[in-house]
Structures are given as C-alpha cells and as structure tokens.
PDB file of C-alpha atoms in Angstrom:
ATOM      1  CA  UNK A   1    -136.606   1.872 -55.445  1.00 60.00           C
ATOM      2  CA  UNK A   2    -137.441  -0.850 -52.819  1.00 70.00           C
ATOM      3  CA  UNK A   3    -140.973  -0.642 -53.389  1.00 70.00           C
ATOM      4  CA  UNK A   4    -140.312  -1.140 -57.663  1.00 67.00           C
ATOM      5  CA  UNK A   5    -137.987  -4.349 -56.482  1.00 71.00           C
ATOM      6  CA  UNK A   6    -141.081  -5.323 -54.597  1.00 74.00           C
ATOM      7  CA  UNK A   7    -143.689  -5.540 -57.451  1.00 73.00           C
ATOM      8  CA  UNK A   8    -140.924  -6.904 -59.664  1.00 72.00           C
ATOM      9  CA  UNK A   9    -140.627 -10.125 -56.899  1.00 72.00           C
ATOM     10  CA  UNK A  10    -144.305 -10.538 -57.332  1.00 70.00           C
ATOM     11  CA  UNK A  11    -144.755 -10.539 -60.602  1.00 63.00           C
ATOM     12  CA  UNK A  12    -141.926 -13.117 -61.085  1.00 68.00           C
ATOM     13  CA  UNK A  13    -143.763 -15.112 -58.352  1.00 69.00           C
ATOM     14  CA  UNK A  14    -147.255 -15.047 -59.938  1.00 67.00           C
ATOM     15  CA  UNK A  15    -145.553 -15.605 -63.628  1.00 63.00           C
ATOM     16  CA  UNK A  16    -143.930 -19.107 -61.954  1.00 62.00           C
ATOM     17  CA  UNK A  17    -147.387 -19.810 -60.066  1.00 60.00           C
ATOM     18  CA  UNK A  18    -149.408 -19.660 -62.871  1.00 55.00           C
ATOM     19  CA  UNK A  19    -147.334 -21.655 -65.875  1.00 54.00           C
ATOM     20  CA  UNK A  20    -147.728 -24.569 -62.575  1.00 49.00           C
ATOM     21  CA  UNK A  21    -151.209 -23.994 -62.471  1.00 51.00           C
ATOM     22  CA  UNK A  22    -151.563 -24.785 -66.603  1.00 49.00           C
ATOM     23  CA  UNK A  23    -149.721 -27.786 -66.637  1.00 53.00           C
ATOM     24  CA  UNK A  24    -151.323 -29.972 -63.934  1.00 48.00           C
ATOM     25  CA  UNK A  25    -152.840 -32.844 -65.596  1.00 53.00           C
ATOM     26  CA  UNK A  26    -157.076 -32.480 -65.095  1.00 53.00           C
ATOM     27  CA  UNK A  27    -159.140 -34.928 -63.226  1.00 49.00           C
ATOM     28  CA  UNK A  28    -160.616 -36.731 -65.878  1.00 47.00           C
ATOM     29  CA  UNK A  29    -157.889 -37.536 -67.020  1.00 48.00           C
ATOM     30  CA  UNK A  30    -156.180 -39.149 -63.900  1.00 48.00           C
ATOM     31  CA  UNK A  31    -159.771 -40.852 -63.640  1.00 48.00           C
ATOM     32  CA  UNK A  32    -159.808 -42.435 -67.018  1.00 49.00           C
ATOM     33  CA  UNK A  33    -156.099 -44.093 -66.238  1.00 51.00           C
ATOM     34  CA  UNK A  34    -157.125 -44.960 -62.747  1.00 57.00           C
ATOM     35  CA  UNK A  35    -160.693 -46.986 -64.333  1.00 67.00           C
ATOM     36  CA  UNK A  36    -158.559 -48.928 -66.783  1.00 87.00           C
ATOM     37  CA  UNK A  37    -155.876 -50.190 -64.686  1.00 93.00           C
ATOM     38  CA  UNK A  38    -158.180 -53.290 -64.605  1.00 91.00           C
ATOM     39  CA  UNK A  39    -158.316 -53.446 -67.960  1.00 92.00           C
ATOM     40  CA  UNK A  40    -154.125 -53.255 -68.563  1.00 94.00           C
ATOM     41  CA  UNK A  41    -153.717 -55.409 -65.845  1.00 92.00           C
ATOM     42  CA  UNK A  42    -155.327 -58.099 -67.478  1.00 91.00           C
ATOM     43  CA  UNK A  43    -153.370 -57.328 -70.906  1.00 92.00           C
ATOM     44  CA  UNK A  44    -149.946 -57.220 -68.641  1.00 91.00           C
ATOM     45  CA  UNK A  45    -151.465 -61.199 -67.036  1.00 90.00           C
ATOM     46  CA  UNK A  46    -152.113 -62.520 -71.068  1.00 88.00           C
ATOM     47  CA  UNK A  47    -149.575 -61.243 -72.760  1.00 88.00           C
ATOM     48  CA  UNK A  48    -146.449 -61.518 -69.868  1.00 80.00           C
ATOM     49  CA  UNK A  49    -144.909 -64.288 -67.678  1.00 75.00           C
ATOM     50  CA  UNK A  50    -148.065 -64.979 -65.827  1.00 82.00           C
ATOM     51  CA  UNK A  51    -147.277 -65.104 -61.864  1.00 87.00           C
ATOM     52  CA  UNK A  52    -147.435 -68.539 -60.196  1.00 85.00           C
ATOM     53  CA  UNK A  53    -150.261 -68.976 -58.128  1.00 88.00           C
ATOM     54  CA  UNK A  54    -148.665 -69.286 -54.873  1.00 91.00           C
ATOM     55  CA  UNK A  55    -144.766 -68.082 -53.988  1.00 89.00           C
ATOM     56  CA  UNK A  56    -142.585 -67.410 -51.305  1.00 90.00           C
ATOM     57  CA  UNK A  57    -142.484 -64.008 -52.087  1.00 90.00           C
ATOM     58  CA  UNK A  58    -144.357 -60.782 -53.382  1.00 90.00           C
ATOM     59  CA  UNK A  59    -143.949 -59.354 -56.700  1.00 92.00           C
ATOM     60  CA  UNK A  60    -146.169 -57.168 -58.271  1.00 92.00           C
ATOM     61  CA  UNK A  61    -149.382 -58.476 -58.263  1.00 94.00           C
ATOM     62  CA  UNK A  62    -151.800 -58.191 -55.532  1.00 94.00           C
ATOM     63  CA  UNK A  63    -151.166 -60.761 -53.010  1.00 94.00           C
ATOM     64  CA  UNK A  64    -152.632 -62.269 -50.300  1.00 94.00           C
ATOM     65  CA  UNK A  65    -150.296 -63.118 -47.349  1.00 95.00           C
ATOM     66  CA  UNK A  66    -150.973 -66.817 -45.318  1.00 96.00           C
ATOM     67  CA  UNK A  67    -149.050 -68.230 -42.470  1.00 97.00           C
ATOM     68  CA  UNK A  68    -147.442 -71.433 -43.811  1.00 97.00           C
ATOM     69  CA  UNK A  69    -148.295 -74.287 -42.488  1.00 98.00           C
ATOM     70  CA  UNK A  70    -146.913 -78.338 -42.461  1.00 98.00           C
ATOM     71  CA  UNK A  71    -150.070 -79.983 -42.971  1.00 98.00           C
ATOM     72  CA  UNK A  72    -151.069 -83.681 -42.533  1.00 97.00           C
ATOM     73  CA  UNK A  73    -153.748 -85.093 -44.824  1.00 96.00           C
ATOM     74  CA  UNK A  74    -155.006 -86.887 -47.686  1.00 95.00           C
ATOM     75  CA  UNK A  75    -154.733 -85.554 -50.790  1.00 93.00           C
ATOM     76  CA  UNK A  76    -157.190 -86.560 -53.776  1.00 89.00           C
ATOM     77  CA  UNK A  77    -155.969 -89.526 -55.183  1.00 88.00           C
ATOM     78  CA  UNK A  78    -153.696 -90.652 -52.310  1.00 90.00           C
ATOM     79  CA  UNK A  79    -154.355 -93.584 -49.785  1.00 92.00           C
ATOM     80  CA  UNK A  80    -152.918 -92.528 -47.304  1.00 95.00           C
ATOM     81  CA  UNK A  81    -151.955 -89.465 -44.881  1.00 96.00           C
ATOM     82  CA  UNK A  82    -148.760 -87.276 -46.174  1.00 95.00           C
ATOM     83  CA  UNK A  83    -147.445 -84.389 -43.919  1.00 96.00           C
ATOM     84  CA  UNK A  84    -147.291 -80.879 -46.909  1.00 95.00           C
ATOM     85  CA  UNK A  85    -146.375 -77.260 -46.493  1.00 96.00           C
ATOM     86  CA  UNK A  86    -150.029 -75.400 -46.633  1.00 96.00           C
ATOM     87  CA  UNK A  87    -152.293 -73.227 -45.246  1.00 97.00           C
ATOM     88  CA  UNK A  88    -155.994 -71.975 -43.346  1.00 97.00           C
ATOM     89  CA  UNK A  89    -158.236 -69.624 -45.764  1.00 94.00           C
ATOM     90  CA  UNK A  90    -161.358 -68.237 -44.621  1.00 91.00           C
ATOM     91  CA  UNK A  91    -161.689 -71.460 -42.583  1.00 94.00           C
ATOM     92  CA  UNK A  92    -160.870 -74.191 -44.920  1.00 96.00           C
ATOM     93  CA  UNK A  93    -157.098 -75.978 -44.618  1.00 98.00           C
ATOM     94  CA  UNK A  94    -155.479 -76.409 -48.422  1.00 97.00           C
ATOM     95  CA  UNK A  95    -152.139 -78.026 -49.302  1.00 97.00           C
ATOM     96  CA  UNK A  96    -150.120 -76.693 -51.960  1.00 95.00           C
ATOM     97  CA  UNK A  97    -148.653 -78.836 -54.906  1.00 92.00           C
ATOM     98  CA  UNK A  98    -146.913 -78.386 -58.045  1.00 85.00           C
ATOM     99  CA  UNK A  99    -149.389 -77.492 -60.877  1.00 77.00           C
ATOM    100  CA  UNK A 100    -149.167 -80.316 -63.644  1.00 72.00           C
ATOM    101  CA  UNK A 101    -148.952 -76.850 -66.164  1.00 69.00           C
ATOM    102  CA  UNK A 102    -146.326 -75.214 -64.278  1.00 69.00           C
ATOM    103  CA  UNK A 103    -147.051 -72.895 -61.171  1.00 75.00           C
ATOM    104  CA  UNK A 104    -148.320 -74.419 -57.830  1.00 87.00           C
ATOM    105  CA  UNK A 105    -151.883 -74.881 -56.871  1.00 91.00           C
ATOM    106  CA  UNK A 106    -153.673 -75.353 -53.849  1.00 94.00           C
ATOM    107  CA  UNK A 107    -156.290 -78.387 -53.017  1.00 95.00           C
ATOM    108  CA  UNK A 108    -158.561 -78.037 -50.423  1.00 96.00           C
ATOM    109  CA  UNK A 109    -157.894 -81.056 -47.423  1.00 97.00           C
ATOM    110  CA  UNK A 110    -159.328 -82.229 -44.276  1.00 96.00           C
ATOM    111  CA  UNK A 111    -156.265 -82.321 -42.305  1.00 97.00           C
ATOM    112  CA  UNK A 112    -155.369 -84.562 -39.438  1.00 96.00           C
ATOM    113  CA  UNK A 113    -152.743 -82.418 -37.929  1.00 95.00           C
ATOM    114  CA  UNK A 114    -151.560 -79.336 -38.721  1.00 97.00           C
ATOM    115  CA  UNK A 115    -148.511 -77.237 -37.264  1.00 97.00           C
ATOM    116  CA  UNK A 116    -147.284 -73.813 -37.667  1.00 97.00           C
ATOM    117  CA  UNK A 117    -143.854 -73.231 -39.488  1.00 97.00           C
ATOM    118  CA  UNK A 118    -142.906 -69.817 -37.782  1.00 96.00           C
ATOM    119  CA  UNK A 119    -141.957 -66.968 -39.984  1.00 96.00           C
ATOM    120  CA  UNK A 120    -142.595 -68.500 -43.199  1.00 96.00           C
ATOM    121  CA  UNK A 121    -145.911 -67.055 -45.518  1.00 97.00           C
ATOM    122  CA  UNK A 122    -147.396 -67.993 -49.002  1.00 95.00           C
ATOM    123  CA  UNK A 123    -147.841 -65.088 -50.805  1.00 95.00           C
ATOM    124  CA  UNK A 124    -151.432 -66.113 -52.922  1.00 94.00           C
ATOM    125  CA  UNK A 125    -152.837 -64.219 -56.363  1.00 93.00           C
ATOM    126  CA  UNK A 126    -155.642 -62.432 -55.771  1.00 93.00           C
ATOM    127  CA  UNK A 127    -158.824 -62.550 -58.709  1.00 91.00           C
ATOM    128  CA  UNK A 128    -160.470 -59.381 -59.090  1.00 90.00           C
ATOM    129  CA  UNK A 129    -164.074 -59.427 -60.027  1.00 82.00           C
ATOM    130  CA  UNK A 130    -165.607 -56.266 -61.736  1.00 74.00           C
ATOM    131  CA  UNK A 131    -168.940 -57.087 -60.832  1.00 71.00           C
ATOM    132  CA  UNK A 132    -168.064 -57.594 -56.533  1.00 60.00           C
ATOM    133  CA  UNK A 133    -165.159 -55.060 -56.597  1.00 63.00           C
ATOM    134  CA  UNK A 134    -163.631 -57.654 -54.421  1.00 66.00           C
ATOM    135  CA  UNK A 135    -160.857 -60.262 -54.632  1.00 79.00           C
ATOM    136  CA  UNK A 136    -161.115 -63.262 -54.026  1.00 89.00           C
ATOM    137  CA  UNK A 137    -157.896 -66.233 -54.070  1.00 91.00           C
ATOM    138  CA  UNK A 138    -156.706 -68.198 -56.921  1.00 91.00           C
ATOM    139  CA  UNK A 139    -156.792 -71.546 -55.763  1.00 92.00           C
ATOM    140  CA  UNK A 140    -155.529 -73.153 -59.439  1.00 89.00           C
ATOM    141  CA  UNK A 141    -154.987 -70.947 -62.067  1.00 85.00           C
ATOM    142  CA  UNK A 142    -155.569 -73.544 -65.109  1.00 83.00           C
ATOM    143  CA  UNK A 143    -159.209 -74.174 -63.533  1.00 82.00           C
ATOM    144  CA  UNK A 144    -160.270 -70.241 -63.251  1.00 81.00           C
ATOM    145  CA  UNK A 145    -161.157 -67.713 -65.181  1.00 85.00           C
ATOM    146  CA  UNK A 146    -158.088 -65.154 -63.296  1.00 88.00           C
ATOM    147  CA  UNK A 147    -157.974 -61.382 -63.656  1.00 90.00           C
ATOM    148  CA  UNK A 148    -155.135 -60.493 -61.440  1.00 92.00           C
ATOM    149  CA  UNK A 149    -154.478 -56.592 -60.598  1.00 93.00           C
ATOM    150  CA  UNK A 150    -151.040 -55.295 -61.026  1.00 93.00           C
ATOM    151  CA  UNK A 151    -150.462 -52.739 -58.029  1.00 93.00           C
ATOM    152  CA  UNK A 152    -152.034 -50.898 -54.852  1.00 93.00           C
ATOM    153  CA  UNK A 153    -152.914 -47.879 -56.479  1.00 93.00           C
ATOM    154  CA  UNK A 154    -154.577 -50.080 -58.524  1.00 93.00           C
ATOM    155  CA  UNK A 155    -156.455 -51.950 -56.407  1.00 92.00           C
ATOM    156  CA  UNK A 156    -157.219 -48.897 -54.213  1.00 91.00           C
ATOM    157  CA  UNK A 157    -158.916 -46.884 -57.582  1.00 90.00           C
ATOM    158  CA  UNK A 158    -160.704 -50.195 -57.970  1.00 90.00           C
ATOM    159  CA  UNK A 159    -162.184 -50.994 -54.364  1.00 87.00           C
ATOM    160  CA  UNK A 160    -161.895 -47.686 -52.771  1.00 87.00           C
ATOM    161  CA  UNK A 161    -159.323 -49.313 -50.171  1.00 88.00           C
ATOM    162  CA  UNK A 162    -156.150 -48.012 -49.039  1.00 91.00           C
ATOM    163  CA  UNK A 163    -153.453 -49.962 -49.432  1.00 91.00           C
ATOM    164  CA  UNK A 164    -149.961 -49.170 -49.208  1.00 92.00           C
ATOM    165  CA  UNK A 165    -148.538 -52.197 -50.504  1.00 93.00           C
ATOM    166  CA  UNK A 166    -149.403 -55.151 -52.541  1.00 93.00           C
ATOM    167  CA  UNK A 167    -150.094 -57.279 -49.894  1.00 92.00           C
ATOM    168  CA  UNK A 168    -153.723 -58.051 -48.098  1.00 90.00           C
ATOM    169  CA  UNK A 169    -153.350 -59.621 -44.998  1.00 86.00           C
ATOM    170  CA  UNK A 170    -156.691 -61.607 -44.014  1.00 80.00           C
TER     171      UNK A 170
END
C-alpha cells in the first residue's frame, strides 16, 4: 500500500512539473521585448508628458544624478556676474534656467565661484544613442534630437549594464 501511495506522489509531482515547464515564455520572445524597449520608449517620450530636462527628483526615466551647486557666473546675454543653483559634468560647470518652452535647461558657464549646497542633487535626462549604446545628458531638450529610455531593465537590455535603479551616478 505505501509503496502504491508512493508512485501516486510522483506522478502528481511530475504532472505539476511539467504543465510549469510548457508555459514558460521562450527566449526569443523575452529577447524581442527586451530589443524594443528603445523603440516604446521613444513612443512613451512623443506621445506622453515629456519629462523636464532637469528636476529635483527621479521619475521614470533614466537619470543622471549631480550634486547641486550655487554657482556664480555670467550667463549668455547678461553683463554681469549672478550667483544660480547648477552643477560640474564631465568637467564643465552649467547653470540651470527655466526653458523659454517649458522645462529647465542647462547653459554651459565659466564660473567665478562655485559652492556646494549639501544634500541637494539634479536629477538630469539621459539621451540614448543606438549607434554608441551609451547615454549621454540632455543639456536643452528643444535644441536635441532626445531619445530618453524609460527604465533599468531597459537600459540594462540596451548597454549590457546592471542597474538596479534609474539612476547613474557619474
């Protein structure tokens, strides 16, 4: 009797092993949604509230974090020094202002004195480029061509990193 229990237990555990095995989804599949993401990111950017260029915060595009900055220069068009919140990017010191279309931008400066504002970030949109497989930052939106990517896994599928959130800190 024990031994007919037995068999009965493992039949019943290779009927339940093998209706899992049937319904996983297959690779190619998972790879085709994974090489589009790009693609429906993009749509998402067109056809959706488009994200400002630079914010306080994250949402669900691919950001780049910065350590804000008050920053004292001359902006284009000005005569004189003003003292802006800003930031240093691979380098170069910008200032951020209010787009003229909405959104904020950032202008590239030479400043005359910078200081840290402690705990505070901007949060920058990040372009991806098909052709580098790299980001790079969106400095104006209305000026560039922008192809923002919606996600880590995302990103990750796209540039073989491994990200865990949508944040890239420099």
């Amino acid at each position: 009797m024990q031994a007919h229990t037995e068999q009965r237990r493992k039949l019943i555990k290779a009927a339940a092993g093998a209706s899992a095995v049937f319904t996983l989804p297959s690779g190619a599949a998972l790879a085709n949604v994974s090489a589009t993401c790009d693609q429906k990111s993009l749509k998402l950017y067109q056809d959706a509230a488009k994200p400002t260029g630079f914010s306080a915060a994250t949402d669900g595009w691919m950001r780049v974090k910065l350590q804000k900055y008050n920053v004292r220069a001359k902006l284009p068009g000005e005569t004189s020094n003003t003292t802006g919140a800003g930031f240093n990017y691979a380098g170069k010191w910008f200032r951020v202002i209010s787009s003229t279309t909405g959104g904020n931008k950032a202008v590239e400066v030479l400043p005359v004195n910078t200081t840290i504002v402690s705990n505070e970030f901007f949060y920058g949109l990040v372009h991806y480029d098909s052709n580098a497989k790299m980001g790079k930052l969106v400095l104006d939106q209305t000026a560039e061509t922008v192809n923002p990517i919606a996600g880590a896994s995302c990103w990750n599928s796209l540039t073989g990193a491994t990200l865990n959130s949508n944040t890239i800190i420099p």
